[in-house]
Tab-separated table of C-alpha atoms in Angstrom:
chain	number	residue	atom	x	y	z
A	250	MET	CA	10.047	-19.615	1.110
A	251	ILE	CA	11.283	-20.279	-2.522
A	252	ILE	CA	14.725	-18.702	-1.732
A	253	ASP	CA	17.261	-20.388	0.508
A	254	ILE	CA	17.951	-17.964	3.410
A	255	PRO	CA	21.178	-18.806	5.075
A	256	GLU	CA	21.201	-19.709	9.118
A	257	GLY	CA	21.118	-16.480	10.959
A	258	LYS	CA	20.160	-14.090	8.159
A	259	GLU	CA	17.022	-11.753	8.466
A	260	PRO	CA	14.996	-12.938	5.077
A	261	ILE	CA	14.133	-9.401	3.986
A	262	GLY	CA	17.528	-8.103	4.661
A	263	TYR	CA	19.211	-10.864	2.840
A	264	VAL	CA	16.855	-11.051	-0.334
A	265	TRP	CA	16.698	-7.196	-0.836
A	266	GLY	CA	20.132	-6.432	0.211
A	267	GLU	CA	22.630	-9.120	-0.106
A	268	MET	CA	21.105	-10.842	-3.021
A	269	VAL	CA	20.445	-7.750	-5.167
A	270	PRO	CA	22.251	-4.785	-3.310
A	271	GLY	CA	22.141	-2.410	-6.297
A	272	ILE	CA	18.301	-3.151	-6.975
A	273	GLY	CA	17.276	-3.932	-3.372
A	274	ALA	CA	18.606	-0.666	-1.865
A	275	ALA	CA	16.901	1.571	-4.310
A	276	ALA	CA	13.733	-0.517	-3.858
A	277	ALA	CA	13.831	-0.444	-0.289
A	278	ASN	CA	14.471	3.440	-0.212
A	279	PHE	CA	11.220	3.824	-2.513
A	280	SER	CA	9.390	1.540	-0.079
A	281	MET	CA	9.973	3.527	2.693
A	282	ALA	CA	9.702	7.071	0.621
A	283	VAL	CA	5.883	6.550	0.578
A	284	TYR	CA	5.653	6.390	4.484
A	285	GLU	CA	8.268	9.137	5.263
A	286	HIS	CA	7.102	11.568	2.766
A	287	THR	CA	3.353	11.171	2.280
A	288	THR	CA	1.142	14.247	2.411
A	289	LEU	CA	-2.127	12.027	2.642
A	290	GLY	CA	-4.196	11.608	5.464
A	291	LEU	CA	-3.692	8.584	7.629
A	292	ARG	CA	-6.840	7.169	6.785
A	293	GLU	CA	-6.927	7.666	3.080
A	294	PHE	CA	-3.163	6.522	3.188
A	295	GLU	CA	-4.085	3.105	5.017
A	296	ALA	CA	-7.320	2.634	3.417
A	297	ALA	CA	-5.293	2.507	0.027
A	298	ARG	CA	-2.289	0.358	1.560
A	299	LEU	CA	-4.600	-2.162	3.276
A	300	ARG	CA	-6.712	-2.580	0.179
A	301	THR	CA	-3.829	-3.452	-1.922
A	302	ALA	CA	-2.388	-5.709	0.946
A	303	GLN	CA	-5.834	-7.594	0.742
A	304	ILE	CA	-5.349	-7.959	-3.012
A	305	ASN	CA	-1.759	-8.957	-2.757
A	306	GLY	CA	-2.367	-11.317	0.180
A	307	CYS	CA	0.682	-10.013	1.961
A	308	VAL	CA	0.655	-11.619	5.233
A	309	PHE	CA	2.763	-8.632	6.969
A	310	CYS	CA	1.205	-5.945	5.008
A	311	LEU	CA	-2.174	-7.159	6.179
A	312	ASP	CA	-1.065	-7.156	10.049
A	313	TRP	CA	0.797	-3.467	9.912
A	314	ARG	CA	-0.666	-0.546	10.497
A	315	THR	CA	0.794	2.585	9.676
A	316	GLU	CA	1.620	5.172	12.531
A	317	ARG	CA	1.931	8.482	12.674
A	318	ASP	CA	2.244	10.891	15.797
A	319	GLY	CA	1.403	7.851	18.101
A	320	LYS	CA	-1.732	7.391	15.964
A	321	LYS	CA	-3.084	4.201	14.096
A	322	VAL	CA	-6.562	4.039	12.494
A	323	GLU	CA	-9.041	2.316	14.615
A	324	ASP	CA	-9.771	-1.365	15.180
A	325	GLY	CA	-12.015	-2.730	12.492
A	326	PHE	CA	-10.797	-0.250	10.053
A	327	ALA	CA	-9.412	-3.385	7.630
A	328	ASP	CA	-12.854	-4.872	7.758
A	329	ALA	CA	-14.453	-1.162	6.683
A	330	VAL	CA	-11.497	-1.148	3.817
A	331	THR	CA	-12.977	-4.578	2.905
A	332	ALA	CA	-16.626	-3.095	2.465
A	333	TRP	CA	-15.373	0.310	1.126
A	334	ARG	CA	-18.312	0.456	-1.059
A	335	THR	CA	-21.057	0.342	1.520
A	336	THR	CA	-19.136	1.341	4.881
A	337	ASP	CA	-20.519	4.510	6.771
A	338	ALA	CA	-17.185	4.788	8.509
A	339	PHE	CA	-15.260	6.551	5.255
A	340	ASP	CA	-15.502	9.958	3.960
A	341	ASP	CA	-15.289	10.313	0.226
A	342	ARG	CA	-11.507	10.841	0.499
A	343	THR	CA	-11.063	7.720	2.236
A	344	ARG	CA	-13.557	5.725	0.240
A	345	LEU	CA	-11.981	6.716	-3.261
A	346	ALA	CA	-8.434	5.902	-1.870
A	347	ALA	CA	-9.778	2.205	-1.318
A	348	GLU	CA	-11.473	2.097	-4.563
A	349	TYR	CA	-8.469	3.393	-6.417
A	350	ALA	CA	-6.361	0.820	-4.751
A	351	GLU	CA	-8.707	-1.730	-5.803
A	352	ARG	CA	-9.150	-0.692	-9.295
A	353	TYR	CA	-5.140	0.013	-9.941
A	354	ALA	CA	-4.596	-3.469	-8.744
A	355	LEU	CA	-7.234	-5.218	-10.600
A	356	ASP	CA	-8.325	-3.425	-13.532
A	357	HIS	CA	-6.043	-0.176	-14.185
A	358	HIS	CA	-7.406	-0.063	-17.705
A	359	GLY	CA	-10.745	0.677	-16.534
A	360	LEU	CA	-10.077	3.491	-14.871
A	361	ASP	CA	-12.306	5.900	-16.822
A	362	GLU	CA	-12.854	9.638	-17.038
A	363	ALA	CA	-16.123	9.197	-14.382
A	364	PHE	CA	-13.727	7.834	-11.974
A	365	TRP	CA	-10.981	10.802	-12.643
A	366	GLU	CA	-13.530	13.203	-12.298
A	367	ARG	CA	-14.408	11.778	-8.762
A	368	MET	CA	-10.882	11.879	-8.012
A	369	ARG	CA	-10.104	15.347	-8.929
A	370	ALA	CA	-12.957	16.166	-7.235
A	371	HIS	CA	-11.408	15.388	-3.932
A	372	TYR	CA	-7.567	14.902	-4.474
A	373	SER	CA	-5.189	17.589	-5.966
A	374	GLN	CA	-3.222	16.418	-9.006
A	375	ALA	CA	-0.146	16.198	-6.539
A	376	GLU	CA	-1.929	13.745	-4.514
A	377	ILE	CA	-3.136	11.718	-7.338
A	378	VAL	CA	0.105	10.825	-8.124
A	379	GLU	CA	1.343	10.447	-4.752
A	380	LEU	CA	-1.306	7.866	-4.301
A	381	SER	CA	-0.613	6.447	-7.377
A	382	MET	CA	3.206	5.939	-6.502
A	383	SER	CA	2.329	4.687	-2.988
A	384	ILE	CA	-0.028	1.996	-4.383
A	385	GLY	CA	2.412	1.085	-7.063
A	386	SER	CA	4.997	0.574	-4.438
A	387	TRP	CA	2.618	-1.620	-2.221
A	388	LEU	CA	1.258	-3.660	-5.092
A	389	ALA	CA	4.919	-4.526	-6.488
A	390	PHE	CA	6.679	-4.957	-3.342
A	391	GLY	CA	3.810	-6.816	-1.480
A	392	ARG	CA	3.729	-9.160	-4.289
A	393	LEU	CA	7.475	-9.610	-4.412
A	394	ASN	CA	7.414	-10.574	-0.935
A	395	HIS	CA	4.524	-12.917	-1.552
A	396	VAL	CA	5.943	-14.560	-4.595
A	397	LEU	CA	9.181	-15.366	-2.993
A	398	GLY	CA	7.240	-16.536	0.550
A	399	ILE	CA	9.086	-13.901	2.645
A	400	ASP	CA	5.973	-11.716	3.302
A	401	SER	CA	5.524	-13.891	6.798
A	402	VAL	CA	8.819	-12.913	7.802
A	403	CYS	CA	8.750	-9.163	6.446
A	404	VAL	CA	9.747	-5.917	8.305
A	405	LEU	CA	9.768	-2.928	6.896
A	406	PRO	CA	13.619	-2.203	5.474
A	407	THR	CA	15.305	0.777	6.886
A	408	HIS	CA	17.924	2.992	5.186
């Protein structure tokens, strides 16, 4: 960690909450909102989240699996995300979610009309905005935690 964490303090709570309470609380609320208010299916949500985590290298995010109603994606899902171009484990929406996360993170200027035509064929405009905000959240906060060295001790913030 590049931030000194006082003895007995939980790193995420300290950095996000105590060090910058005005910004950190808002960031934590946004971070949690993508989980609590998503309308996206679990597989497309996790494909985008995991692809972002793979690119960010966020230790916690790579290990985390979102759970909904007691269900998580299957074992091996992260490997399928890595191979999103060729895997037979994904439907079109899930494959597009992984592709979007990768392109958003690595080449957002290269999102061309052909890509958006494919997205609009499988996602509503509201779902595209939701997926964009979710990927933005994971990209920003995963990188923030990794850069500060707190991703190995990360837990999802609560409000």
